[in-house]
Amino acid sequence: MNRKVYQLSAALMITAGALFYLRLSFGGQSIRAEFDQHLWRVEIGMTPHGAGTRASFRLTLPADNERQTIYNENFENSGLSFAIQESKLTKNRMGRWQAQILDGAKSVKYIFSAQLKSQTFEIPPDLRLDPTIKDRLAPEDQLWLKPSEYIQSDDKKIKSTLRKAIGREKRVEKVMHKLFDFVRGKVQYRSEQGSKDALETLKQLTADCGGQARVMVALSRAAGIPSRVVGGLLLEPGVKQITHVWIENYIGGKWIPFDTVNNHFASIPNHYLELYKGDVVLLRHSGLAKIDYYFNVGFETMPPVDQPWSLYILPVHFHGITKMLLLIPLGTLIVALTRIVLGIPTFGTFGPILLAIAFEEVLLVPGLLFVALVLSINCLVRRLLDHLKILIIPKLSILVTTVVLILISVMMLSVHFGQLRILYVSAFPIIIMTWMTERFSVLQIEDGTMAAVKSSLGTVVVAILAYLVMDIPKLRSYFFAFPELLLVNIAVLLLLGRYTGIRLTELWRFRDLHKLHDTRRGNS
């Protein structure tokens, strides 16, 4: 029988090694060309400084469109009230934070991943300016033909500049080339504190990207072309505070981008992240002394998504949960090693694994504190219930109810102290805590308090080991890229299944016999 186990283990290891080598060497890993081989990871950090009064601030948030997809949004709100709203006019997504009383500084973060691609458009050469286009536009798009405070498209100066720039030209492609060349040739780029409106830019003929965009939009609207400002970030790895502005014109049923500063005519590169549409402010606040902000940009290498049998073909937002599932068997290996070789008692085989997954949700230290709190209070409650001499099923049900009450209390305290990540304990971890409480109580009734405490401590120790191993990023990536490595896991477990040696904890358990044996040997 031992030979069969060894042969099967060896076969599994050889198979896993062969598959790993073949996929690594001859897998033909490649990437779809349109996405420039990476996902951008963007962190927008904000530090509002309160003055002891009611305060609020809002940030425009990126949205999905035909050239950008947003994944894995995460908000760290530091106890502030938070909601996502949509602007009625521009349809921009906006995150809004507020506090009844904000005193001192808070740290707020918005973190997300973005997948971007470039676009290039062809303007039909026979398309002409249409003076009746306003009547055929949707009501929400008619906004982009109207003048505004900073885009004075109905001003005489704008109209006279338009006539000088395009003359009698009526073909849209030629009009756009003339306007584009006019702004690039006449308005010199200069980084400035605060943006100018369209008239001030034409007067001084110097402006930053915002001033150039407003002139371009004003001239386009004056020509009868729906036009709007678009703002966002030019993504490159590093920390920055500078945003960028370009424009979009509605031509031939499409919104076509133009950037006079970086010379992109009817095209947009794949590192332009759009944050808002319209001539709006990225970050606005009220009731604050000031607000500091930064953009921290990095990227993750995109996986080979064109292999039909690769896990990378899964949608990006499923990668995280899949990586965690793949490491659960590795956690069971750790449990097997600690129980069979070390002899650490636990609540079953899967108890430590479930607890390790709970730690993934709420982080290790808050999770440990919550476990200690729940078990301590339930131990006290059980002692009180023992005096009432009630049946075990109602007793366990009362203990479960106690867990829920503890959870609600922790959730309320976490909101007051700004530790909102602890709120995740309300989903999957609460089931685990309830199960642990039941196991603790049953073991306490059957084998006594000391046995229950030992199993609890053993479960927590093994769960910490499993969590630390399962939380290694490179290990997650390797198992995700090469799931055949799980065959090695099975092979090791098969070998462990034939282990008949002494457990290490039993050396301590039978230490008195060992001393007696040494004494007898010495006397003899």
Coordinates of C-alpha atoms in Angstrom, one line a residue:
M1 CA 0.0 0.0 0.0
N2 CA 2.9 2.4 0.9
R3 CA 4.4 1.8 -2.6
K4 CA 1.1 2.7 -4.3
V5 CA 0.9 6.0 -2.3
Y6 CA 4.5 6.8 -3.1
Q7 CA 4.0 6.0 -6.8
L8 CA 0.9 8.1 -7.0
S9 CA 2.6 11.0 -5.2
A10 CA 5.5 10.8 -7.6
A11 CA 3.3 10.7 -10.6
L12 CA 1.4 13.8 -9.5
M13 CA 4.6 15.7 -8.9
I14 CA 6.0 14.8 -12.2
T15 CA 2.7 15.7 -14.0
A16 CA 2.6 19.1 -12.2
G17 CA 6.3 19.7 -13.1
A18 CA 5.8 18.8 -16.7
L19 CA 2.7 21.0 -17.1
F20 CA 4.5 23.9 -15.4
Y21 CA 7.5 23.6 -17.7
L22 CA 5.5 23.3 -20.9
R23 CA 3.2 26.3 -20.1
L24 CA 6.2 28.4 -19.0
S25 CA 8.4 27.5 -21.9
F26 CA 6.0 26.9 -24.8
G27 CA 2.8 28.6 -23.6
G28 CA 3.1 31.4 -26.1
Q29 CA 2.0 34.0 -23.6
S30 CA 0.9 37.2 -25.3
I31 CA -1.4 40.1 -24.7
R32 CA -4.1 41.8 -26.6
A33 CA -2.5 44.7 -28.4
E34 CA -5.2 47.2 -27.8
F35 CA -4.5 47.4 -24.0
D36 CA -0.8 48.2 -23.8
Q37 CA 0.0 45.3 -21.5
H38 CA -1.1 46.7 -18.2
L39 CA -3.8 47.8 -15.9
W40 CA -3.3 51.2 -14.3
R41 CA -3.6 51.3 -10.5
V42 CA -4.6 54.8 -9.3
E43 CA -4.8 56.2 -5.8
I44 CA -6.3 59.6 -5.2
G45 CA -5.5 60.7 -1.7
M46 CA -7.2 63.7 -0.1
T47 CA -6.5 65.3 3.3
P48 CA -9.3 67.6 4.3
H49 CA -8.5 70.1 7.1
G50 CA -11.6 70.8 9.2
A51 CA -12.2 74.0 11.1
G52 CA -14.5 72.5 13.7
T53 CA -17.7 73.2 11.6
R54 CA -19.9 71.2 9.3
A55 CA -17.9 70.4 6.1
S56 CA -18.2 68.5 2.9
F57 CA -16.2 68.0 -0.3
R58 CA -16.8 66.1 -3.6
L59 CA -14.6 64.5 -6.2
T60 CA -15.6 63.6 -9.7
L61 CA -15.1 59.8 -10.2
P62 CA -14.2 58.0 -13.4
A63 CA -16.9 56.1 -15.2
D64 CA -16.9 53.2 -17.7
N65 CA -17.1 54.2 -21.4
E66 CA -16.2 52.6 -24.7
R67 CA -12.4 53.2 -24.2
Q68 CA -12.0 52.9 -20.4
T69 CA -13.1 50.4 -17.9
I70 CA -12.9 50.9 -14.1
Y71 CA -12.3 48.0 -11.7
N72 CA -11.9 47.3 -8.0
E73 CA -13.0 50.6 -6.6
N74 CA -12.1 51.0 -2.9
F75 CA -13.0 54.0 -0.7
E76 CA -11.3 54.7 2.6
N77 CA -13.5 57.3 4.2
S78 CA -12.0 57.7 7.7
G79 CA -15.4 57.8 9.3
L80 CA -16.9 60.5 7.1
S81 CA -20.3 60.0 5.6
F82 CA -20.0 59.0 1.9
A83 CA -22.3 58.7 -1.1
I84 CA -21.9 58.4 -4.9
Q85 CA -24.2 60.7 -6.8
E86 CA -24.8 61.6 -10.5
S87 CA -24.8 65.2 -11.8
K88 CA -28.1 66.0 -13.5
L89 CA -26.6 68.2 -16.2
T90 CA -23.3 66.5 -17.1
K91 CA -24.1 63.0 -15.9
N92 CA -20.7 62.8 -14.1
R93 CA -20.2 60.4 -11.2
M94 CA -19.4 62.3 -8.0
G95 CA -18.2 61.0 -4.7
R96 CA -19.4 63.2 -1.8
W97 CA -17.9 63.1 1.7
Q98 CA -19.4 65.1 4.6
A99 CA -19.3 65.5 8.4
Q100 CA -21.5 67.3 10.8
I101 CA -18.4 68.5 12.7
L102 CA -14.9 68.1 11.2
D103 CA -12.0 69.3 13.3
G104 CA -8.4 68.6 12.3
A105 CA -7.1 66.6 9.4
K106 CA -8.6 63.3 8.0
S107 CA -7.1 61.0 5.4
V108 CA -9.4 59.9 2.6
K109 CA -8.4 57.7 -0.3
Y110 CA -10.1 56.5 -3.5
I111 CA -8.3 53.6 -5.1
F112 CA -9.2 51.9 -8.4
S113 CA -7.8 50.0 -11.4
A114 CA -8.3 51.3 -15.0
Q115 CA -8.0 49.5 -18.3
L116 CA -7.6 52.1 -21.1
K117 CA -7.2 51.9 -24.9
S118 CA -6.4 54.5 -27.6
Q119 CA -8.9 55.7 -30.2
T120 CA -8.5 57.4 -33.6
F121 CA -11.4 58.8 -35.6
E122 CA -12.0 59.6 -39.2
I123 CA -14.1 62.8 -39.9
P124 CA -16.2 62.2 -43.1
P125 CA -14.7 64.7 -45.7
D126 CA -18.1 65.5 -47.1
L127 CA -19.7 66.3 -43.8
R128 CA -20.8 70.0 -43.6
L129 CA -21.7 72.3 -40.8
D130 CA -25.4 71.9 -40.0
P131 CA -27.2 75.1 -38.6
T132 CA -30.2 72.9 -37.6
I133 CA -28.2 70.4 -35.5
K134 CA -29.7 71.8 -32.3
D135 CA -33.1 70.6 -33.2
R136 CA -31.9 67.1 -33.7
L137 CA -29.8 66.8 -30.6
A138 CA -31.1 65.0 -27.5
P139 CA -32.1 67.4 -24.7
E140 CA -29.1 66.5 -22.5
D141 CA -26.7 67.2 -25.4
Q142 CA -28.1 70.6 -26.3
L143 CA -26.2 71.9 -23.2
W144 CA -23.0 71.6 -25.3
L145 CA -24.0 74.2 -27.8
K146 CA -24.9 76.9 -25.2
P147 CA -22.5 79.6 -23.9
S148 CA -21.4 79.4 -20.3
E149 CA -19.6 81.6 -17.7
Y150 CA -16.1 80.6 -18.9
I151 CA -17.0 79.6 -22.5
Q152 CA -18.5 82.8 -24.0
S153 CA -19.4 81.3 -27.4
D154 CA -21.9 84.0 -28.2
D155 CA -19.5 86.9 -27.6
K156 CA -18.6 89.2 -30.5
K157 CA -14.9 88.6 -30.0
I158 CA -15.3 84.8 -30.3
K159 CA -17.5 85.1 -33.4
S160 CA -15.0 87.5 -35.1
T161 CA -12.1 85.2 -34.2
L162 CA -14.1 82.3 -35.7
R163 CA -14.5 84.1 -39.0
K164 CA -10.8 84.9 -39.1
A165 CA -9.9 81.3 -38.4
I166 CA -12.1 79.4 -40.8
G167 CA -13.2 82.0 -43.3
R168 CA -16.1 80.6 -45.5
E169 CA -15.2 77.0 -44.9
K170 CA -18.3 74.7 -44.3
R171 CA -16.7 71.3 -44.4
V172 CA -16.5 70.0 -40.8
E173 CA -13.1 68.3 -41.3
K174 CA -11.5 71.4 -42.7
V175 CA -13.2 73.6 -40.0
M176 CA -11.7 71.4 -37.2
H177 CA -8.3 71.5 -38.8
K178 CA -8.4 75.3 -39.0
L179 CA -9.6 75.7 -35.5
F180 CA -7.0 73.2 -34.2
D181 CA -4.2 74.9 -36.0
F182 CA -5.3 78.3 -34.9
V183 CA -5.3 77.5 -31.2
R184 CA -2.0 75.6 -31.4
G185 CA -0.4 78.4 -33.5
K186 CA -1.8 81.5 -31.7
V187 CA -2.2 80.5 -28.1
Q188 CA 1.1 79.7 -26.4
Y189 CA 1.0 77.1 -23.7
R190 CA 2.0 78.2 -20.2
S191 CA 1.4 76.5 -16.9
E192 CA -0.5 78.9 -14.7
Q193 CA -2.2 79.1 -11.3
G194 CA -5.9 79.0 -12.1
S195 CA -7.4 78.7 -15.6
K196 CA -8.5 81.6 -17.8
D197 CA -11.8 81.8 -19.6
A198 CA -12.0 81.8 -23.3
L199 CA -12.1 85.6 -23.8
E200 CA -9.1 86.2 -21.4
T201 CA -7.2 83.5 -23.2
L202 CA -7.8 85.2 -26.6
K203 CA -6.8 88.5 -25.1
Q204 CA -3.4 87.3 -23.7
L205 CA -2.8 84.5 -26.1
T206 CA -1.2 82.4 -23.4
A207 CA -2.9 79.7 -21.3
D208 CA -2.6 76.3 -19.8
C209 CA -4.5 73.3 -21.1
G210 CA -7.7 74.6 -19.5
G211 CA -7.6 78.0 -21.3
Q212 CA -6.7 76.4 -24.6
A213 CA -9.6 73.9 -24.2
R214 CA -12.1 76.7 -23.4
V215 CA -11.1 78.7 -26.5
M216 CA -11.4 75.6 -28.7
V217 CA -14.8 74.7 -27.2
A218 CA -16.0 78.3 -27.6
L219 CA -15.0 78.5 -31.2
S220 CA -16.5 75.1 -32.0
R221 CA -19.9 76.0 -30.4
A222 CA -19.8 79.4 -32.3
A223 CA -19.4 77.3 -35.5
G224 CA -22.5 75.2 -34.5
I225 CA -20.6 72.1 -33.4
P226 CA -21.5 70.7 -30.0
S227 CA -18.4 70.8 -27.9
R228 CA -17.4 70.1 -24.3
V229 CA -14.4 70.1 -22.0
V230 CA -13.1 66.8 -20.7
G231 CA -10.8 66.5 -17.7
G232 CA -8.7 63.8 -16.3
L233 CA -5.2 62.5 -15.7
L234 CA -2.3 61.6 -18.0
L235 CA -1.3 58.4 -16.4
E236 CA 2.4 57.6 -15.8
P237 CA 4.0 55.9 -12.8
G238 CA 4.7 58.2 -9.9
V239 CA 3.1 60.7 -7.6
K240 CA 1.6 63.9 -9.1
Q241 CA -0.9 66.7 -8.4
I242 CA -1.4 67.9 -12.0
T243 CA -4.6 67.1 -14.0
H244 CA -5.1 67.6 -17.8
V245 CA -8.0 69.0 -19.9
W246 CA -8.9 68.3 -23.5
I247 CA -12.1 68.6 -25.5
E248 CA -14.7 66.4 -27.4
N249 CA -16.8 67.6 -30.4
Y250 CA -20.0 65.9 -31.5
I251 CA -19.3 65.1 -35.2
G252 CA -21.1 62.6 -37.3
G253 CA -22.9 61.1 -34.4
K254 CA -19.8 60.5 -32.3
W255 CA -17.9 62.4 -29.6
I256 CA -14.4 62.9 -31.1
P257 CA -11.5 64.0 -28.9
F258 CA -9.0 66.8 -29.6
D259 CA -6.0 67.9 -27.5
T260 CA -4.3 71.0 -28.8
V261 CA -1.6 71.0 -26.0
N262 CA -0.3 67.5 -26.9
N263 CA -1.2 67.7 -30.6
H264 CA -3.8 64.9 -30.8
F265 CA -6.3 65.6 -33.6
A266 CA -9.3 63.3 -33.6
S267 CA -7.5 60.8 -31.4
I268 CA -6.6 60.1 -27.8
P269 CA -3.8 57.9 -26.5
N270 CA -4.2 55.0 -24.1
H271 CA -2.9 56.8 -21.0
Y272 CA -5.6 59.4 -20.9
L273 CA -7.9 58.7 -18.0
E274 CA -11.2 60.6 -18.1
L275 CA -12.6 61.8 -14.8
Y276 CA -15.3 64.2 -15.8
K277 CA -17.1 65.9 -18.8
G278 CA -18.0 69.6 -18.9
D279 CA -16.3 72.7 -17.5
V280 CA -16.5 71.6 -13.9
V281 CA -14.1 71.4 -11.0
L282 CA -12.4 68.1 -10.1
L283 CA -12.4 68.7 -6.4
R284 CA -14.7 71.1 -4.6
H285 CA -15.2 71.7 -0.9
S286 CA -17.1 73.8 1.6
G287 CA -16.6 74.3 5.4
L288 CA -12.9 73.3 5.2
A289 CA -9.8 75.3 6.0
K290 CA -8.2 73.6 3.0
I291 CA -7.9 70.3 1.3
D292 CA -4.7 68.7 0.0
Y293 CA -4.6 66.0 -2.6
Y294 CA -2.3 63.8 -4.7
F295 CA -2.5 61.2 -7.4
N296 CA -0.3 58.1 -7.0
V297 CA -0.2 56.1 -10.2
G298 CA 1.3 52.6 -10.8
F299 CA 0.5 49.7 -13.0
E300 CA 0.1 45.9 -13.0
T301 CA 1.4 43.8 -15.9
M302 CA -1.6 42.4 -17.8
P303 CA -1.8 38.6 -18.0
P304 CA -2.0 36.5 -21.2
V305 CA -5.7 36.8 -21.7
D306 CA -5.7 35.1 -25.2
Q307 CA -5.1 31.6 -23.9
P308 CA -8.4 29.6 -23.9
W309 CA -7.4 27.4 -20.9
S310 CA -5.8 30.2 -18.8
L311 CA -7.6 31.5 -15.7
Y312 CA -6.6 35.0 -16.9
I313 CA -9.5 34.9 -19.4
L314 CA -11.8 35.4 -16.4
P315 CA -13.1 39.0 -15.9
V316 CA -10.6 41.0 -13.9
H317 CA -12.9 41.6 -11.0
F318 CA -13.1 37.8 -10.5
H319 CA -9.3 37.4 -10.2
G320 CA -9.1 38.2 -6.5
I321 CA -11.7 35.7 -5.3
T322 CA -10.2 33.0 -7.6
K323 CA -6.7 33.5 -6.2
M324 CA -8.1 33.1 -2.7
L325 CA -9.9 29.9 -3.7
L326 CA -6.8 28.4 -5.2
L327 CA -4.9 29.0 -1.9
I328 CA -7.5 27.2 0.3
P329 CA -5.9 23.8 -0.6
L330 CA -2.6 25.2 0.5
G331 CA -4.2 26.2 3.8
T332 CA -5.5 22.7 4.3
L333 CA -1.9 21.4 3.8
I334 CA -0.8 23.7 6.6
V335 CA -3.6 22.4 8.8
A336 CA -2.6 18.8 8.0
L337 CA 1.1 19.6 8.8
T338 CA 0.3 21.3 12.1
R339 CA -2.2 18.6 13.3
I340 CA -0.4 15.5 12.1
V341 CA 3.2 16.4 12.6
L342 CA 3.0 19.1 15.3
G343 CA -0.1 17.8 17.0
I344 CA -1.8 21.2 17.5
P345 CA -5.5 20.7 18.3
T346 CA -8.0 22.7 16.2
F347 CA -11.8 23.0 15.6
G348 CA -11.9 20.4 12.8
T349 CA -10.0 20.5 9.5
F350 CA -11.6 23.5 8.0
G351 CA -12.0 25.7 11.1
P352 CA -8.5 27.4 10.8
I353 CA -9.0 27.8 7.0
L354 CA -12.4 29.5 7.5
L355 CA -10.9 31.8 10.2
A356 CA -7.9 32.6 7.9
I357 CA -10.4 33.7 5.2
A358 CA -12.2 35.9 7.8
F359 CA -8.8 37.5 8.5
E360 CA -8.5 38.2 4.8
E361 CA -11.7 40.3 5.1
V362 CA -11.0 42.3 8.3
L363 CA -7.2 42.1 8.5
L364 CA -5.2 40.1 11.1
V365 CA -5.1 42.3 14.2
P366 CA -8.8 43.4 14.1
G367 CA -9.8 39.8 13.4
L368 CA -7.8 38.4 16.4
L369 CA -9.3 41.1 18.7
F370 CA -12.7 40.2 17.5
V371 CA -12.2 36.5 18.1
A372 CA -10.9 37.1 21.6
L373 CA -13.8 39.5 22.4
V374 CA -16.4 37.0 21.1
L375 CA -15.1 34.0 22.8
S376 CA -14.5 35.8 26.1
I377 CA -18.0 37.2 26.3
N378 CA -19.6 34.0 25.2
C379 CA -17.6 32.1 27.9
L380 CA -19.1 34.5 30.5
V381 CA -22.6 34.2 29.1
R382 CA -22.4 30.4 29.1
R383 CA -21.4 30.4 32.8
L384 CA -24.5 32.5 33.5
L385 CA -26.7 30.2 31.5
D386 CA -25.4 27.1 33.3
H387 CA -27.0 28.4 36.5
L388 CA -30.4 28.5 34.7
K389 CA -30.1 24.8 33.7
I390 CA -31.7 25.2 30.3
L391 CA -31.5 22.7 27.4
I392 CA -28.4 22.8 25.2
I393 CA -30.1 23.9 21.9
P394 CA -31.7 27.1 23.4
K395 CA -28.4 27.7 25.2
L396 CA -26.4 27.6 21.9
S397 CA -29.0 29.8 20.2
I398 CA -28.6 32.4 23.0
L399 CA -24.8 32.3 22.4
V400 CA -25.3 32.8 18.7
T401 CA -27.6 35.8 19.4
T402 CA -24.8 37.2 21.7
V403 CA -22.4 37.0 18.7
V404 CA -24.8 39.1 16.7
L405 CA -25.1 41.7 19.5
I406 CA -21.3 41.9 19.8
L407 CA -21.1 42.4 16.0
I408 CA -23.6 45.2 16.0
S409 CA -21.7 46.9 18.9
V410 CA -18.4 46.5 17.0
M411 CA -19.9 48.0 13.8
M412 CA -21.2 51.0 15.7
L413 CA -17.9 51.6 17.4
S414 CA -16.0 51.2 14.1
V415 CA -18.0 54.0 12.5
H416 CA -17.3 56.3 15.4
F417 CA -13.6 55.6 15.3
G418 CA -13.2 55.7 11.5
Q419 CA -12.2 52.0 11.2
L420 CA -14.8 51.2 8.5
R421 CA -12.9 48.1 7.2
I422 CA -14.2 46.3 10.4
L423 CA -17.7 46.6 8.9
Y424 CA -16.8 43.7 6.5
V425 CA -17.1 41.4 9.5
S426 CA -20.9 41.6 8.9
A427 CA -20.8 39.2 6.0
F428 CA -18.9 36.0 5.8
P429 CA -16.8 36.3 9.0
I430 CA -19.9 36.5 11.2
I431 CA -20.9 33.0 10.1
I432 CA -17.4 31.8 11.0
M433 CA -17.6 33.5 14.4
T434 CA -21.0 31.9 15.1
W435 CA -19.6 28.5 14.1
M436 CA -16.6 28.9 16.4
T437 CA -18.7 29.9 19.3
E438 CA -20.9 26.8 18.8
R439 CA -17.8 24.5 18.6
F440 CA -16.3 26.2 21.7
S441 CA -19.5 25.7 23.7
V442 CA -20.0 22.1 22.6
L443 CA -16.4 21.2 23.4
Q444 CA -16.7 23.0 26.7
I445 CA -19.7 21.0 27.7
E446 CA -18.2 17.7 26.5
D447 CA -14.5 17.9 27.5
G448 CA -14.3 20.9 29.8
T449 CA -13.2 24.5 29.6
M450 CA -9.4 23.8 29.3
A451 CA -9.9 21.5 26.3
A452 CA -12.1 24.2 24.6
V453 CA -9.5 26.9 25.3
K454 CA -6.6 24.7 23.9
S455 CA -8.6 24.0 20.7
S456 CA -9.4 27.7 20.4
L457 CA -5.8 28.7 20.8
G458 CA -4.7 26.0 18.4
T459 CA -7.3 27.1 15.8
V460 CA -6.2 30.7 16.0
V461 CA -2.4 29.8 15.8
V462 CA -3.0 27.6 12.7
A463 CA -5.3 30.2 11.2
I464 CA -2.6 32.8 11.6
L465 CA 0.0 30.6 9.8
A466 CA -2.5 29.8 7.0
Y467 CA -3.3 33.5 6.7
L468 CA 0.4 34.6 6.5
V469 CA 1.1 32.0 3.8
M470 CA -2.1 32.7 1.8
D471 CA -1.4 36.4 1.9
I472 CA 1.9 36.1 0.0
P473 CA 1.2 38.0 -3.3
K474 CA 3.8 36.0 -5.4
L475 CA 2.3 32.7 -4.2
R476 CA -1.2 33.9 -5.2
S477 CA 0.1 34.9 -8.6
Y478 CA 1.9 31.6 -9.2
F479 CA -1.0 29.4 -8.3
F480 CA -3.3 31.6 -10.4
A481 CA -1.0 31.4 -13.4
F482 CA -0.2 27.7 -12.9
P483 CA -3.1 26.0 -11.1
E484 CA -1.6 22.6 -11.9
L485 CA 0.7 23.2 -8.9
L486 CA -2.3 22.0 -6.8
L487 CA -1.3 18.5 -7.9
V488 CA 1.9 18.9 -5.8
N489 CA -0.4 19.9 -2.9
I490 CA -2.3 16.6 -3.3
A491 CA 1.0 14.6 -3.5
V492 CA 2.3 16.0 -0.3
L493 CA -1.1 15.4 1.4
L494 CA -0.9 11.7 0.2
L495 CA 2.5 11.4 1.8
L496 CA 1.2 13.0 5.0
G497 CA -1.6 10.5 5.0
R498 CA 0.9 7.7 5.5
Y499 CA 2.7 9.4 8.4
T500 CA 2.8 7.2 11.5
G501 CA 5.5 9.0 13.6
I502 CA 5.1 10.7 16.9
R503 CA 3.7 14.3 17.0
L504 CA 6.1 16.9 18.4
T505 CA 3.6 18.1 21.0
E506 CA 3.5 14.5 22.4
L507 CA 7.2 14.8 23.2
W508 CA 6.1 17.5 25.8
R509 CA 3.1 15.5 26.8
F510 CA 5.1 12.4 27.7
R511 CA 8.1 14.3 29.0
D512 CA 7.7 12.7 32.5
L513 CA 8.0 9.2 31.0
H514 CA 11.1 10.3 29.1
K515 CA 12.6 11.6 32.4
L516 CA 11.7 8.3 34.1
H517 CA 13.3 6.3 31.3
D518 CA 16.5 8.4 31.5
T519 CA 16.5 7.9 35.3
R520 CA 16.2 4.1 35.1
R521 CA 18.9 4.0 32.5
G522 CA 21.2 6.0 34.8
N523 CA 20.5 3.7 37.7
S524 CA 21.1 0.7 35.7

